[in-house]
Short mmCIF file of C-alpha atoms in Angstrom, two decimals:
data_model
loop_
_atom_site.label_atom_id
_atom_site.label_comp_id
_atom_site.label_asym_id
_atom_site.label_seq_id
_atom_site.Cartn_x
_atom_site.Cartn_y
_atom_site.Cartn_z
CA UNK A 1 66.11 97.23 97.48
CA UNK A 2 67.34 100.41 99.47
CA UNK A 3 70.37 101.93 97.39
CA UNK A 4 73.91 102.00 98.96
CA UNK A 5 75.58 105.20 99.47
CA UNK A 6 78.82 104.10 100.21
CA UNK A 7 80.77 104.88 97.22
CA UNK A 8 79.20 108.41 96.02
CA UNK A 9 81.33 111.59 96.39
CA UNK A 10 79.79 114.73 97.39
CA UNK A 11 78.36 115.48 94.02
CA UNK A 12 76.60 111.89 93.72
CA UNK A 13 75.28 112.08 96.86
CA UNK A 14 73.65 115.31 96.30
CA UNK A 15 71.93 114.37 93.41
CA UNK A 16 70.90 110.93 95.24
CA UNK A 17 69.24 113.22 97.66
CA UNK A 18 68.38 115.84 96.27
CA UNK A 19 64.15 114.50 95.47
CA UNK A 20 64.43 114.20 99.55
CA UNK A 21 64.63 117.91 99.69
CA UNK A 22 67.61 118.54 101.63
CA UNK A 23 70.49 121.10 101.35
CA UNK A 24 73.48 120.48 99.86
CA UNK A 25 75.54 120.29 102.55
CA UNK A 26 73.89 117.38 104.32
CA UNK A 27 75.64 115.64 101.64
CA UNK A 28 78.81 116.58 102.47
CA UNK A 29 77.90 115.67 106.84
CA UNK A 30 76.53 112.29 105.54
CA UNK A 31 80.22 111.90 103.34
CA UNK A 32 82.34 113.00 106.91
CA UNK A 33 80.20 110.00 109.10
CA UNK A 34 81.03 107.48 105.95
CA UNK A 35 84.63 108.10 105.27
CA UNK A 36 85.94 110.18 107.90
CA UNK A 37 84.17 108.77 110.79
CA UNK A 38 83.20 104.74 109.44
CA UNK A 39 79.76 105.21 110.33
CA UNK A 40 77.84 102.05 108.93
CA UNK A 41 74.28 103.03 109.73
CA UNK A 42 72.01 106.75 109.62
CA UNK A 43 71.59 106.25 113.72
CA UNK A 44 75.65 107.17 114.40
CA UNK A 45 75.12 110.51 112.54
CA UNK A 46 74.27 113.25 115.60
CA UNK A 47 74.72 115.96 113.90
CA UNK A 48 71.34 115.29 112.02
CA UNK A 49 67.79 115.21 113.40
CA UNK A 50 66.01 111.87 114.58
CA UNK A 51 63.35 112.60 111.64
CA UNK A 52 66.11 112.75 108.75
CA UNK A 53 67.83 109.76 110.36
CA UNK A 54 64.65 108.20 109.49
CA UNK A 55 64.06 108.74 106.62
CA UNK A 56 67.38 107.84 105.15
CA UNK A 57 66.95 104.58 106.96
CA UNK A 58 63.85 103.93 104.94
CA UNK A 59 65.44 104.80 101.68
CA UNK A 60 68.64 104.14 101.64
CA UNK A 61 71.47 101.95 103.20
CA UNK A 62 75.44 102.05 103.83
CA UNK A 63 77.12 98.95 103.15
CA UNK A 64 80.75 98.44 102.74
CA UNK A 65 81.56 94.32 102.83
CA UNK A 66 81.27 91.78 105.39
CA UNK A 67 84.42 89.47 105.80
CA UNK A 68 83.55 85.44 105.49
CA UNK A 69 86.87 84.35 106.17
CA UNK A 70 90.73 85.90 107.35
CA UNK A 71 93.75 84.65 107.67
CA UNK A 72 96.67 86.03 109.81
CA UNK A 73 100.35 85.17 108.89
CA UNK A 74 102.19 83.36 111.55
CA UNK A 75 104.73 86.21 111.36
CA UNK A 76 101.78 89.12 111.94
CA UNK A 77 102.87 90.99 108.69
CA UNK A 78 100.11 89.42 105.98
CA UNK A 79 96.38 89.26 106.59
CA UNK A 80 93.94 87.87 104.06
CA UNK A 81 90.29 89.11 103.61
CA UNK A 82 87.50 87.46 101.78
CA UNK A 83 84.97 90.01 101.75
CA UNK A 84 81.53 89.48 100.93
CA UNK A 85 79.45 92.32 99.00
CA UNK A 86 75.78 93.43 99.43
CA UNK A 87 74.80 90.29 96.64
CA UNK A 88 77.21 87.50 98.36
CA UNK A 89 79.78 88.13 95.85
CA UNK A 90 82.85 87.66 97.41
CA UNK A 91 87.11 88.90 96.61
CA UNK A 92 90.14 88.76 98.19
CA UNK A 93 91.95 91.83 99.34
CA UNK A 94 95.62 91.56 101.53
CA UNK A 95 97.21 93.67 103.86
CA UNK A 96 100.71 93.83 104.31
CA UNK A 97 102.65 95.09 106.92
CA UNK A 98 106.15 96.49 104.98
CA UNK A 99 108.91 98.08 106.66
CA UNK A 100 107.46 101.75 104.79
CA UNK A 101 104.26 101.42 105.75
CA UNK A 102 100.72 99.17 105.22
CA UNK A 103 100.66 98.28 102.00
CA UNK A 104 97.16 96.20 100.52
CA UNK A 105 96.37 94.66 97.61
CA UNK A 106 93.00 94.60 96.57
CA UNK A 107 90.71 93.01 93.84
CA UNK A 108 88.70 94.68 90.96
CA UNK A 109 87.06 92.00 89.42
CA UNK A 110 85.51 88.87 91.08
CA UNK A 111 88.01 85.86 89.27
CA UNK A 112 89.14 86.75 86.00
CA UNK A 113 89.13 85.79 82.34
CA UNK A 114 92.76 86.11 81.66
CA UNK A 115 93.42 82.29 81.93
CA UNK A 116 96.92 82.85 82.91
CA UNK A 117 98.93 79.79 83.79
CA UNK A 118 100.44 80.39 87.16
CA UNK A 119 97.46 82.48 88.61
CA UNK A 120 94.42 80.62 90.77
CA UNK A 121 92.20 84.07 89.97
CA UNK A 122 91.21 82.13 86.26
CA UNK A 123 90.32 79.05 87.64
CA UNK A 124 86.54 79.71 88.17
CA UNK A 125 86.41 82.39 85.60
CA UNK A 126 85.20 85.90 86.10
CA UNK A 127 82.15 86.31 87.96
CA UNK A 128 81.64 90.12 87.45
CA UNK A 129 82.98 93.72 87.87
CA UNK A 130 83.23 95.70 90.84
CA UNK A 131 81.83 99.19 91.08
CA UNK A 132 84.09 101.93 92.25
CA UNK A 133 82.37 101.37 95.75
CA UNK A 134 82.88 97.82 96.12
CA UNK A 135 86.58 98.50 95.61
CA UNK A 136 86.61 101.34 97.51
CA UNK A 137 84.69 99.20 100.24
CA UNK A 138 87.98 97.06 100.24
CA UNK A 139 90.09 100.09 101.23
CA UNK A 140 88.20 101.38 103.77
CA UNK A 141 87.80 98.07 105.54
CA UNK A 142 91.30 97.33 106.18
CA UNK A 143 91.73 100.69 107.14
CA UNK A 144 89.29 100.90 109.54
CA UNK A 145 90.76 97.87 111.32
CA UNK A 146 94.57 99.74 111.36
CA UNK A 147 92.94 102.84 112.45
CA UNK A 148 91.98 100.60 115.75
CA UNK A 149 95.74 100.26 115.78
CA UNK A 150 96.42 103.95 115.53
CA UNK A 151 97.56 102.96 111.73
CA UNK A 152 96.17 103.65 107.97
CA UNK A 153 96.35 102.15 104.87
CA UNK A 154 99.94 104.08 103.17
CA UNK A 155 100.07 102.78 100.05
CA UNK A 156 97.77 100.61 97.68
CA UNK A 157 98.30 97.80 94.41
CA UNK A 158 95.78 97.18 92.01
CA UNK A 159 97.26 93.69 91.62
CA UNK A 160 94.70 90.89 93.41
CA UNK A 161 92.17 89.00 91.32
CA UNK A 162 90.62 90.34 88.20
CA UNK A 163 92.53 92.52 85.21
CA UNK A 164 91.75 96.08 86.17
CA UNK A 165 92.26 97.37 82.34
CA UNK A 166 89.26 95.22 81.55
CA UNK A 167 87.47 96.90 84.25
CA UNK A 168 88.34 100.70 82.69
CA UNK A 169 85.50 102.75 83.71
CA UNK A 170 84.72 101.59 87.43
CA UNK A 171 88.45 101.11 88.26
CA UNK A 172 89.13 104.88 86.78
CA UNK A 173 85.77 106.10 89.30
CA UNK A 174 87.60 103.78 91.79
CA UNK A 175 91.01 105.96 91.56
CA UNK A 176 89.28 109.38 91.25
CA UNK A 177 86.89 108.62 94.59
CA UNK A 178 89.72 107.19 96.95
CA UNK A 179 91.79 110.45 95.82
CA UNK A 180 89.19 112.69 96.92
CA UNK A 181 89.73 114.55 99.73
CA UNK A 182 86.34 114.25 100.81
CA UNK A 183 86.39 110.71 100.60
CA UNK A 184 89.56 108.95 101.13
CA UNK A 185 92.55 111.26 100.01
CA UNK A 186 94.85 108.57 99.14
CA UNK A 187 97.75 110.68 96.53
CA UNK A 188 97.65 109.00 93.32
CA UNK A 189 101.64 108.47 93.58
CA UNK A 190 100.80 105.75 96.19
CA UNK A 191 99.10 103.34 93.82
CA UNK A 192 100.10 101.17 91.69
CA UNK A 193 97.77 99.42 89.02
CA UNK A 194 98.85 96.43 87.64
CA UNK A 195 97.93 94.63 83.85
CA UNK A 196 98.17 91.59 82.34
CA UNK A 197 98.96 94.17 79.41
CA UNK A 198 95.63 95.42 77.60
CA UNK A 199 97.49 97.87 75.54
CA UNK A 200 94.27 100.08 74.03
CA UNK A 201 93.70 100.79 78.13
CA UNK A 202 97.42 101.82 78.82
CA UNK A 203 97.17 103.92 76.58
CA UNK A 204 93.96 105.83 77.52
CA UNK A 205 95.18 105.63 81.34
CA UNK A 206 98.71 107.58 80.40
CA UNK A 207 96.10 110.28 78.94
CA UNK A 208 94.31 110.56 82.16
CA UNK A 209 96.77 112.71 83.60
CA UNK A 210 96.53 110.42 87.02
CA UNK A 211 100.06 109.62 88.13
CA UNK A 212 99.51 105.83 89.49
CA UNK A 213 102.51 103.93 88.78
CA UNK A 214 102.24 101.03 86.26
CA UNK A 215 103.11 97.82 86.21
CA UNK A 216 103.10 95.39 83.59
CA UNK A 217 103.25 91.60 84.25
CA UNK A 218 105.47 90.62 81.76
CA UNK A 219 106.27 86.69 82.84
CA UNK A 220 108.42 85.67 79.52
CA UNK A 221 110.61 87.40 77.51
CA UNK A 222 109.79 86.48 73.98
CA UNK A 223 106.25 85.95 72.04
CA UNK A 224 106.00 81.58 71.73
CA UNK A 225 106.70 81.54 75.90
CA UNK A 226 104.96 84.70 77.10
CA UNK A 227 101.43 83.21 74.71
CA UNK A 228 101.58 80.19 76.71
CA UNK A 229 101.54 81.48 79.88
CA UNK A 230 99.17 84.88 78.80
CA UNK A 231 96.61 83.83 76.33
CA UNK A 232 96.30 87.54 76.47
CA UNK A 233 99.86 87.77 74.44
CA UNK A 234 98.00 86.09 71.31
CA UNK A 235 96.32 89.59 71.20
CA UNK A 236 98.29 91.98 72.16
CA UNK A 237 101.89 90.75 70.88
CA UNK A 238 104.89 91.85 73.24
CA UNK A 239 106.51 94.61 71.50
CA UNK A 240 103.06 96.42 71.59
CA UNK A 241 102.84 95.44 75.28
CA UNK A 242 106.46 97.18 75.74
CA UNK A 243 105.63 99.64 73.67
CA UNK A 244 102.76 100.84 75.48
CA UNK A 245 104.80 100.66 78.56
CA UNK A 246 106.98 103.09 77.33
CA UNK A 247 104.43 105.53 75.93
CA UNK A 248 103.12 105.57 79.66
CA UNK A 249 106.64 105.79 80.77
CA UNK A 250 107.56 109.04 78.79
CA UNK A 251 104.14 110.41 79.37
CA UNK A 252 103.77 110.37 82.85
CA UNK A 253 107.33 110.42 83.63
CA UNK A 254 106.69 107.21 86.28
CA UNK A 255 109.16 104.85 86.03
CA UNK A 256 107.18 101.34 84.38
CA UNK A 257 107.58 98.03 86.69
CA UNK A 258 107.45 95.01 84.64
CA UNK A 259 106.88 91.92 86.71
CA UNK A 260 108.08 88.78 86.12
CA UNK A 261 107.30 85.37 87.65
CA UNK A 262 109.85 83.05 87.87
CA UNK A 263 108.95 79.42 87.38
CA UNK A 264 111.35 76.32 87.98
CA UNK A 265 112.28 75.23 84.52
CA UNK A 266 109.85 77.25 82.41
CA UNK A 267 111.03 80.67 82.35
CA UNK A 268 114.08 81.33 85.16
CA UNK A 269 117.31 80.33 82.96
CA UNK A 270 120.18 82.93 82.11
CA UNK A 271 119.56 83.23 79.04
CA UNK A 272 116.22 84.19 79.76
CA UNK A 273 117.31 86.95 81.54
CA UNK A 274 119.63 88.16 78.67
CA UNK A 275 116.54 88.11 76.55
CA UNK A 276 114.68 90.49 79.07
CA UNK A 277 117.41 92.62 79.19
CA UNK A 278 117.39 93.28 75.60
CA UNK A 279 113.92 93.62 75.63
CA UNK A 280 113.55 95.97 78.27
CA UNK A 281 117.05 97.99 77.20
CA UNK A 282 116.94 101.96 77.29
CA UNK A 283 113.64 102.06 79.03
CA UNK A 284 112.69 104.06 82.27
CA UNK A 285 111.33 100.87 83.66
CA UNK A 286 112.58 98.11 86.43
CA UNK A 287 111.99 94.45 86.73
CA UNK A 288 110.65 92.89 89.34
CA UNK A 289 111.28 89.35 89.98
CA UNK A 290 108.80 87.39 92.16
CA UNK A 291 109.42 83.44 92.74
CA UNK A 292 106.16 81.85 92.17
CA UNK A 293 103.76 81.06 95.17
CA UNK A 294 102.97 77.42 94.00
CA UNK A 295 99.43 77.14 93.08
CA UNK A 296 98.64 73.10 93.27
CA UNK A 297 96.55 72.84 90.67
CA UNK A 298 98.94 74.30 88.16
CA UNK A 299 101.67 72.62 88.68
CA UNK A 300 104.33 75.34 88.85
CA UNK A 301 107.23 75.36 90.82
CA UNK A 302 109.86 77.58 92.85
CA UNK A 303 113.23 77.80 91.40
CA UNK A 304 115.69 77.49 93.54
CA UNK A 305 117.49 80.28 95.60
CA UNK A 306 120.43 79.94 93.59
CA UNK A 307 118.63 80.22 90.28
CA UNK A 308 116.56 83.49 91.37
CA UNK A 309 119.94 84.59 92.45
CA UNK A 310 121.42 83.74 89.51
CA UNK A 311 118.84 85.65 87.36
CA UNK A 312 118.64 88.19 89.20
CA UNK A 313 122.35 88.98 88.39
CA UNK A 314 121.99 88.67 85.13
CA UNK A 315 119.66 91.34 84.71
CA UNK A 316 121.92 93.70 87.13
CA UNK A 317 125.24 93.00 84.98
CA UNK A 318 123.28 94.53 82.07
CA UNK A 319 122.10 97.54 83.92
CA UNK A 320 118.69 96.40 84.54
CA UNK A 321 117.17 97.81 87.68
CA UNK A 322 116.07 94.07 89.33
CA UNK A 323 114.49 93.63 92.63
CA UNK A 324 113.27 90.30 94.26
CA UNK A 325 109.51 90.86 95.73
CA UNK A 326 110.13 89.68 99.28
CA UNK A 327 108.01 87.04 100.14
CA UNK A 328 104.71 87.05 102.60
CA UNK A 329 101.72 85.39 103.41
CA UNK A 330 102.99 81.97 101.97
CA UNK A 331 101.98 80.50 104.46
CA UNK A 332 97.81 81.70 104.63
CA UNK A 333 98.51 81.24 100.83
CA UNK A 334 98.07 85.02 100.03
CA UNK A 335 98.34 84.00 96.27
CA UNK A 336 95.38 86.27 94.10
CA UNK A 337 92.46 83.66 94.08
CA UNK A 338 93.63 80.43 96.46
CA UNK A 339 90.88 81.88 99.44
CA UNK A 340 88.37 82.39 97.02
CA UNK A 341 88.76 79.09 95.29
CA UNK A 342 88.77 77.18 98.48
CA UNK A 343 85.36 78.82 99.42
CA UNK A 344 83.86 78.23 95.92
CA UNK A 345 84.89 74.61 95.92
CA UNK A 346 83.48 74.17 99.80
CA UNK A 347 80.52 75.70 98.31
CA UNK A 348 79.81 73.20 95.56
CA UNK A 349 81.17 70.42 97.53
CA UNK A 350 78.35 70.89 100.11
CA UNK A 351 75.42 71.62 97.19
CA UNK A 352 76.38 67.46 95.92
#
């Protein structure tokens, strides 16, 4: 198989080329026509000679992902990918049109092993890791479509399918490589990463010296509740999830966003949000309440408005900053997993 360039920096791709023969900077023209320019094949790049073009083409390839299925919002502001990598793999990754900017979600891990109760990511499991260039590959695809628009990608979550913290070393390559200025450029101070809370990792991440903002999905505010809906919780307890959060909180001096699903009946009364408050009490941190997406298999529903309202005072009277995540894409369900799982499931369906 030829190997994929998309993905090096400079520095990789001179060493990838270096038994070629060729100067250093053609590394650096090849890195322009892949990033700068979205050139998908050796044959767009002018600037080098017919020969070279050649022989790239016989040794190497640029691949990025090919989409298998999109879904538009009826309301124009939420698009859903399933993109399809070089080995038919295949992840979700959202845009979403906020009133700041383009804001898109995107995957690290194909399905995940968390097993959490609301999420349709666990269903099927984890399939595998992404590399650093299959994530980056989601990036660049959305923003070459907004580009068409005279747009770009302004600001980026770590939040679809797949615990990033369990992916350490390619998501950390990930963040370095879309910061690069010869690559992407993205400031680190317009990502977010968000975890399930795999305290060892949030640790190592607030020594990186990288300021991404973190946010921890919380989801319960005492052990018994939080384990049932996380099996994660039965190893790593909550008050070393919270602790962690505020380690990274005083390291990196980035306000912590704990997010917090709120399920009809399970975890959404008042006195749930007194519990929170306490928990979260004297911390540079916010909540951030979402009102679960159903997901039909799990069996979870939306509370009402009056009961997200409801909570979501509680949490103010006691000086907790709240905010409700505004909802989009409910209707192309834009929940982490539900495209994937429908094109799975069509998949086996058709192999009976």
């Amino acid at each position: 198989m030829k190997q994929n360039l998309f993905g090096k920096n400079v520095a990789e791709l001179q060493d990838v080329l270096a038994p070629l023969g060729l100067p250093k900077f053609r590394a650096k023209q090849i890195a322009q026509w892949m990033y700068e320019k979205g050139a998908t094949s050796f044959d767009e790049m002018t600037n080098l000679s017919k020969d070279l073009r050649a022989r790239l083409s016989d040794a190497f390839e640029i691949f990025l992902a090919t989409p298998k299925d999109i879904l538009q919002s009826k309301d124009g502001k939420t698009s859903k990918y399933l993109l399809a990598f070089a080995d038919g793999t295949a992840v979700e990754s959202v845009l979403m049109r906020q009133p700041y900017g383009n804001s898109i979600c995107i995957s690290t891990q194909a399905g995940c092993a968390m097993g959490c109760a609301f999420c349709a990511s666990t269903l099927h499991g984890r399939a595998r890791d992404l590399t650093a260039g299959e994530m980056l590959a989601e990036v660049v695809f959305i923003d070459q479509l907004l580009r068409k628009e005279g747009q770009k990608v302004d600001t980026m979550v770590l939040m679809g399918s797949g615990e990033p913290l369990m992916n350490y070393d390619n998501v950390l390559a990930f963040l370095h490589l879309v910061h690069d200025e010869a690559v992407f450029g993205m400031s680190y101070r317009s990502i977010t990463l968000s975890t399930s809370g795999i305290v060892p990792n949030i640790y190592r991440l607030a020594d990186e010296g990288i300021p991404v903002s973190l946010s921890i999905s919380l989801h319960a505010p005492e052990d018994a509740l939080r384990s049932t809906l996380m099996p994660i919780n039965r190893k790593y307890p909550m008050a070393d999830v919270i602790a962690a959060g505020k380690a990274y909180g005083d390291k990196t001096k980035r306000r912590v966003t704990y997010e917090y699903i709120l399920i009809d009946g399970v975890n959404d009364s008042e006195q749930h949000a007194a519990e929170l408050a306490k928990l979260l009490h004297g911390q540079l941190a916010s909540v951030n309440l979402i009102p679960i997406n159903p997901v039909v298999e799990r069996h979870l529903l939306r509370p009402s408005q009056a009961r997200i309202d409801a909570f979501e005072k509680a949490l103010a009277d006691r000086h907790i900053a709240v905010t409700v995540r505004r909802e989009m894409g409910t209707d192309i369900n834009a929940a982490c997993g539900q495209l994937r799982n429908r094109h799975l499931d069509s998949n086996k369906d058709e192999e009976k």
